[in-house]
Short mmCIF file of C-alpha atoms in Angstrom, two decimals:
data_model
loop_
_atom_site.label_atom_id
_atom_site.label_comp_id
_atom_site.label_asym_id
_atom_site.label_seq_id
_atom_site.Cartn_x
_atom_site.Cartn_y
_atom_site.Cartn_z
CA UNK N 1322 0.00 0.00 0.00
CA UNK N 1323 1.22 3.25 -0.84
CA UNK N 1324 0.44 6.96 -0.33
CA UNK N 1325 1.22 9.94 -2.35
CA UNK N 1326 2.30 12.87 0.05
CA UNK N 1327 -0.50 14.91 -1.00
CA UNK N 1328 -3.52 12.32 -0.25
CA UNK N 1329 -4.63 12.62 3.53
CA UNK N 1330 -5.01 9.18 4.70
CA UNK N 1331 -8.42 7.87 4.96
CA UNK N 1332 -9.07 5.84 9.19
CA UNK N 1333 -12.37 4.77 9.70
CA UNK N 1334 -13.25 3.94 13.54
CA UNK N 1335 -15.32 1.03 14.39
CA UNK N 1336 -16.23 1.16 18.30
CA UNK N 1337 -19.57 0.93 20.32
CA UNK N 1338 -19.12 3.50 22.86
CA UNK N 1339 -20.08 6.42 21.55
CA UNK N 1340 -17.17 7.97 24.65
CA UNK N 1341 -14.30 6.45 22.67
CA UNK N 1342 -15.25 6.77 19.23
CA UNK N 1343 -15.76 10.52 19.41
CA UNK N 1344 -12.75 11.01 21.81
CA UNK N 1345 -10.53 9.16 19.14
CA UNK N 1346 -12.91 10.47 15.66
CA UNK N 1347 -12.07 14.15 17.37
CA UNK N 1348 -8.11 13.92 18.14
CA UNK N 1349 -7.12 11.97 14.50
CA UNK N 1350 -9.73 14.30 12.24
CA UNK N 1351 -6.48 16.95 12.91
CA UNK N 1352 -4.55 15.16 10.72
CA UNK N 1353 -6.34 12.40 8.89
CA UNK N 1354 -10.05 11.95 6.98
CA UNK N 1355 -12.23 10.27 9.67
CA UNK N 1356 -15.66 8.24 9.42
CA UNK N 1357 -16.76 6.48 12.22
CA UNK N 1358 -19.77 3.85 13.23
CA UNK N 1359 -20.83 2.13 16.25
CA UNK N 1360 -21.46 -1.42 14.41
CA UNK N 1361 -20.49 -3.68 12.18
CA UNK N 1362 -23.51 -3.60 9.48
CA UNK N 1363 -22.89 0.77 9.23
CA UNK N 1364 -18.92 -0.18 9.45
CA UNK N 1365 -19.34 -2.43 6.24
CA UNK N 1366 -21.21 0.64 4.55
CA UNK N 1367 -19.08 3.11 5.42
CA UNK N 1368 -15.47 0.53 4.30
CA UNK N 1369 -17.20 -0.16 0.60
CA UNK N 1370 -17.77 3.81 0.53
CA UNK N 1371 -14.97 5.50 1.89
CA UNK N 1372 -12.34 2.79 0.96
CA UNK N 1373 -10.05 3.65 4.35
CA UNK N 1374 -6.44 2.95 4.32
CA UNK N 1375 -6.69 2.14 8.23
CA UNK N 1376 -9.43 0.73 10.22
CA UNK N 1377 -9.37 0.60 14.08
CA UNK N 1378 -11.82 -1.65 14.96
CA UNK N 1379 -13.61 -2.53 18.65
CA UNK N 1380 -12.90 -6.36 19.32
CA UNK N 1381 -16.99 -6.62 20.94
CA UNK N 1382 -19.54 -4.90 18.70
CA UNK N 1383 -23.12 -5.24 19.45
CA UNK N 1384 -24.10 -7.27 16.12
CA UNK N 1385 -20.34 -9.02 14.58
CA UNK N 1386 -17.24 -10.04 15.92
CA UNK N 1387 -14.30 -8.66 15.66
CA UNK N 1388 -12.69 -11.43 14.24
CA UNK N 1389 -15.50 -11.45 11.74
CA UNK N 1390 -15.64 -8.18 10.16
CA UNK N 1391 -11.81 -7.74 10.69
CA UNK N 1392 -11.15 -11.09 8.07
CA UNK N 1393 -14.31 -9.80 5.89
CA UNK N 1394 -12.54 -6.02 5.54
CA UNK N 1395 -9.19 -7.77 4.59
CA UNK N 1396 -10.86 -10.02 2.15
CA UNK N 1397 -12.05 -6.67 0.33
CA UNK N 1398 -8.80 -4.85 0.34
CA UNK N 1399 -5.52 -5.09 1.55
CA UNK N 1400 -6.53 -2.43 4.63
CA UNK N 1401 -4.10 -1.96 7.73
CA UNK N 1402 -6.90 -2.91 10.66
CA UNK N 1403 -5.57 -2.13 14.28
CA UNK N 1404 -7.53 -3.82 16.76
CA UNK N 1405 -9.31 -1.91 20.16
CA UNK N 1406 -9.62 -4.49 23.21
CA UNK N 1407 -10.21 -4.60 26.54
CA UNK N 1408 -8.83 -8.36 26.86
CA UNK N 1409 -5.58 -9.20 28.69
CA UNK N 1410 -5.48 -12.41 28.38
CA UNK N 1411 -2.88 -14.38 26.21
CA UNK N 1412 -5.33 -16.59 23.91
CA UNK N 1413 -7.19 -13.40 23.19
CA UNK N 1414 -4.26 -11.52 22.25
CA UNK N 1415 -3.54 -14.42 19.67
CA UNK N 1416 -7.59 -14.89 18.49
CA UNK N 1417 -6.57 -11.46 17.49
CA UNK N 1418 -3.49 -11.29 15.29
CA UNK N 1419 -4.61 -14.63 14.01
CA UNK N 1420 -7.55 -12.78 12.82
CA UNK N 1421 -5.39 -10.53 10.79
CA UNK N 1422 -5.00 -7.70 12.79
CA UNK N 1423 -1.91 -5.60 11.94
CA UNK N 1424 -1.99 -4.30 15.63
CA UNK N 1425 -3.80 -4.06 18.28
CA UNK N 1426 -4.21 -1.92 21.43
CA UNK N 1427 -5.48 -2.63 24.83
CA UNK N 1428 -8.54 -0.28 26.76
CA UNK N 1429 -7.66 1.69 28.36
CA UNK N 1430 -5.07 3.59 26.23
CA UNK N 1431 -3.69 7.21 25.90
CA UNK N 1432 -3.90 9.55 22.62
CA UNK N 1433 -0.04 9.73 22.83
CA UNK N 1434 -0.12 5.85 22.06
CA UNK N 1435 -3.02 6.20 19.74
CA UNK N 1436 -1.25 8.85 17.34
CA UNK N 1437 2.50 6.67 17.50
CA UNK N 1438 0.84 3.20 16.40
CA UNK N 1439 -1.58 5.05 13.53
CA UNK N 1440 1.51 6.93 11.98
CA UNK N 1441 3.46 3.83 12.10
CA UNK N 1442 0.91 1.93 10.20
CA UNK N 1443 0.32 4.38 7.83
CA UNK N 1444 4.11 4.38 7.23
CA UNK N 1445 3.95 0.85 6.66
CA UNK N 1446 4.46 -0.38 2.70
CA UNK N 1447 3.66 -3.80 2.43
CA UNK N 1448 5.11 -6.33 0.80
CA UNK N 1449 5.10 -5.55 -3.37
CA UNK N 1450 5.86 -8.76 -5.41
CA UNK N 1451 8.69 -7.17 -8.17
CA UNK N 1452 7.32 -9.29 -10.68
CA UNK N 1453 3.42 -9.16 -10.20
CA UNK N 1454 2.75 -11.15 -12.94
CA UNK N 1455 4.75 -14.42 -11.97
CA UNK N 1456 3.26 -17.02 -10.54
CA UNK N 1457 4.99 -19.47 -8.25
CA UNK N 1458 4.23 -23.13 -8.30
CA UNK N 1459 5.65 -26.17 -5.95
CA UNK N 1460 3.83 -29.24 -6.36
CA UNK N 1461 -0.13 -28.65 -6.05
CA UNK N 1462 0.68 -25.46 -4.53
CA UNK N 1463 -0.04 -22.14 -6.87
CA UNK N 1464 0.85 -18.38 -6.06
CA UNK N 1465 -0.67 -16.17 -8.51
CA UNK N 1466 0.49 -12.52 -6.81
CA UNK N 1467 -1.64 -10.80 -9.50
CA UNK N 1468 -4.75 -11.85 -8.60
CA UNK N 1469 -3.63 -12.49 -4.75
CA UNK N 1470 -4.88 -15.76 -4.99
CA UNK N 1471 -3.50 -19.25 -3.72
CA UNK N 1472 -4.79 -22.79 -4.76
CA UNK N 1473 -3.29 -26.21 -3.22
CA UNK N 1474 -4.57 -29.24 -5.26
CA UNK N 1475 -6.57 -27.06 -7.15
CA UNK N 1476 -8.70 -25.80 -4.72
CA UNK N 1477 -8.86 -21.84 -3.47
CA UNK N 1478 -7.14 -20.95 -0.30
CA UNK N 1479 -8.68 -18.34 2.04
CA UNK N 1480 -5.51 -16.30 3.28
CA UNK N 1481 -6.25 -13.09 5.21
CA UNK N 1482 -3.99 -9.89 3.41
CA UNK N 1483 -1.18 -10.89 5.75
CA UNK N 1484 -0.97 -14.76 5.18
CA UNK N 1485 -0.54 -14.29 1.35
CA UNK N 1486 2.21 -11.57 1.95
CA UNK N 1487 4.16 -14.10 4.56
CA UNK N 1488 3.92 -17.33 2.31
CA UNK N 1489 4.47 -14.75 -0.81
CA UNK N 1490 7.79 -13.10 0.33
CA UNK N 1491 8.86 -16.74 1.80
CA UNK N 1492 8.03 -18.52 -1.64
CA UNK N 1493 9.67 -15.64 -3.44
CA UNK N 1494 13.29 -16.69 -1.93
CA UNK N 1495 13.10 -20.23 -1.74
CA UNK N 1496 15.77 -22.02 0.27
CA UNK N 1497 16.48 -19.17 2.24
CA UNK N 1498 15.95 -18.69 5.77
CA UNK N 1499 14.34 -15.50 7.42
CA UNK N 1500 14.96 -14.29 11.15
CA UNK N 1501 11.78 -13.18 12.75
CA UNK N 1502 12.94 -9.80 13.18
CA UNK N 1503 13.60 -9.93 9.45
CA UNK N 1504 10.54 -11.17 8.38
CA UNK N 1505 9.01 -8.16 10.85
CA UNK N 1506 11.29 -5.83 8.69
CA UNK N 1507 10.03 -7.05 5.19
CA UNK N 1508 6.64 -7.52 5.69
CA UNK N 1509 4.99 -5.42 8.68
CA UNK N 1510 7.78 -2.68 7.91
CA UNK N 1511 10.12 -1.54 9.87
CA UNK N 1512 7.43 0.49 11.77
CA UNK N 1513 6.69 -2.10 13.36
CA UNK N 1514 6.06 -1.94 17.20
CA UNK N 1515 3.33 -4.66 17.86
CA UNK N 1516 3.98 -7.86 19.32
CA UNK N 1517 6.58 -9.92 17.61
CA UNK N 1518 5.26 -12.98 18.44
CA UNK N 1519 3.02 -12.15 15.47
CA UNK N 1520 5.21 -14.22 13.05
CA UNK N 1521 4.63 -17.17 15.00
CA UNK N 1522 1.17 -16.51 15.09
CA UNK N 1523 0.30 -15.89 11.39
CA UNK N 1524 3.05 -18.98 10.17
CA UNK N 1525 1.01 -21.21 12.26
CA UNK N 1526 -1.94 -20.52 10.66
CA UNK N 1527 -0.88 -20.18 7.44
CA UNK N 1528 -0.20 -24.17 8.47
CA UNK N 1529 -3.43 -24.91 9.71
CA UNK N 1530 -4.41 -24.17 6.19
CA UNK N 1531 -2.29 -25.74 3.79
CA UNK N 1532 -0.47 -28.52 5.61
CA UNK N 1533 -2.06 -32.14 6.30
CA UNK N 1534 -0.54 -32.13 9.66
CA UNK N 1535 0.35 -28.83 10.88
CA UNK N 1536 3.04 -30.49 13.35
CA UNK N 1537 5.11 -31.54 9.99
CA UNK N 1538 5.12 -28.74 7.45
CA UNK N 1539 5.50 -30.03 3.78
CA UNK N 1540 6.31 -26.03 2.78
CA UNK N 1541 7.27 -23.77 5.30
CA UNK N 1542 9.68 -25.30 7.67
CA UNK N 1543 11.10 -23.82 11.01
CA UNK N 1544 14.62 -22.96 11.48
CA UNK N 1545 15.12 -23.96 15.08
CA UNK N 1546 16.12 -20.95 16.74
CA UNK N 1547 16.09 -18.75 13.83
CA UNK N 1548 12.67 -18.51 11.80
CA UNK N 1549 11.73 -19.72 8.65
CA UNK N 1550 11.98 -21.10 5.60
CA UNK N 1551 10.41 -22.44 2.53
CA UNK N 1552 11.62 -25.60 1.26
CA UNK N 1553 11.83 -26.66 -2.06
CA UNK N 1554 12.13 -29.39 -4.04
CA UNK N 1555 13.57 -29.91 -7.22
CA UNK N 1556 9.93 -29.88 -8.66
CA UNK N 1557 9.42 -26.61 -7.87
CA UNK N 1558 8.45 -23.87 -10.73
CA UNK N 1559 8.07 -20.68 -11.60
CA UNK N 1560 5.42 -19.89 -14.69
#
């Protein structure tokens, strides 16, 4: 995603109480082009309409999930979505970036924190195949970065934004083996100041969805106290 210098970034808020959507709407309209809604039904309006480069979205609205609306907005575009919770708790914190979430924040939080974490998203350039029109093919596995899409014995994956940009870059430089702090660097951007366990997070379910046994990877293997890889095989093409 990138932004011309002269295009105000478009950040459309997503939150219930009416307290912290206004508090939040009023402090980034300074800078930034702001729409806001208190569910997910006016959210999905107002994302097809206003086409936001950043969403912050409430993890508990009234009528979705969101988990829900967070995977439906990234299926739609590749939007940055920062998460709003009030959950603590360690599984939540993963339901969340597994989700897709580029970042998340925990209620209650300060402005201060609020402006650092939006500019550093909106900083962010994601991943940008060099060759969009090359696919990538090992085995029954297909990469087609034009159309974003990914089919494994010829059936459609469904990858959130972030999934296809992980397996993407990793499938891009086969053989080679990526730190996690690297892998932060290349495809979050350097920006980056969310959780790093994030990597972890998004490989394993990247796993969950294209491996027969998640415990035994067939494509992207771990480099014990390293990161990742993807293998290949001598069968492996490029079309």
């Amino acid at each position: 995603m990138t932004m011309t210098p002269d295009t105000t970034p478009k950040i459309l808020i997503v939150d219930d109480d009416f307290g912290v959507r206004n508090l939040v709407y009023r402090f980034l309209s300074r800078k930034y082009q702001i729409e806001s809604a208190a569910d997910g039904k006016t959210a999905l309006s107002l994302f097809e309409q206003f086409n936001p480069s950043l969403v912050i979205l409430d993890w508990n609205l009234p009528d979705v999930n969101g988990y829900s609306l967070c995977q439906e907005m990234q299926s739609r575009t590749n939007v940055l979505v920062m998460i709003l919770t009030s959950r603590t708790d360690e599984a939540d914190k993963i339901k969340i970036l597994a989700a897709g979430a580029d970042d998340f924040m925990t209620k209650p939080f300060s402005l201060a924190e609020v402006e650092v974490r939006v500019e550093a998203l909106l900083r962010r350039i994601r991943y940008i195949n060099p060759s969009p029109t090359q696919r990538i093919v090992f085995k029954q596995l297909v990469i087609n970065p034009e159309g974003r899409e990914v089919t494994l014995n010829d059936k459609p994956l469904a990858l959130t934004a972030l999934e296809f940009n992980i397996l993407h870059f990793l499938a891009s430089h086969p053989g080679q083996a990526w730190s996690r702090p690297q892998l932060i660097q290349k495809i979050w951007g350097c920006d980056y100041i969310g959780d790093g366990r994030v990597v972890d997070v998004h490989i394993g379910q990247l796993r969950k969805k294209m491996e027969i046994d998640a415990s035994v990877p067939e494509y992207i293997k771990t480099v014990r106290g390293y990161g990742y890889k993807f293998e290949v095989a001598d069968d492996n093409t490029n079309s």
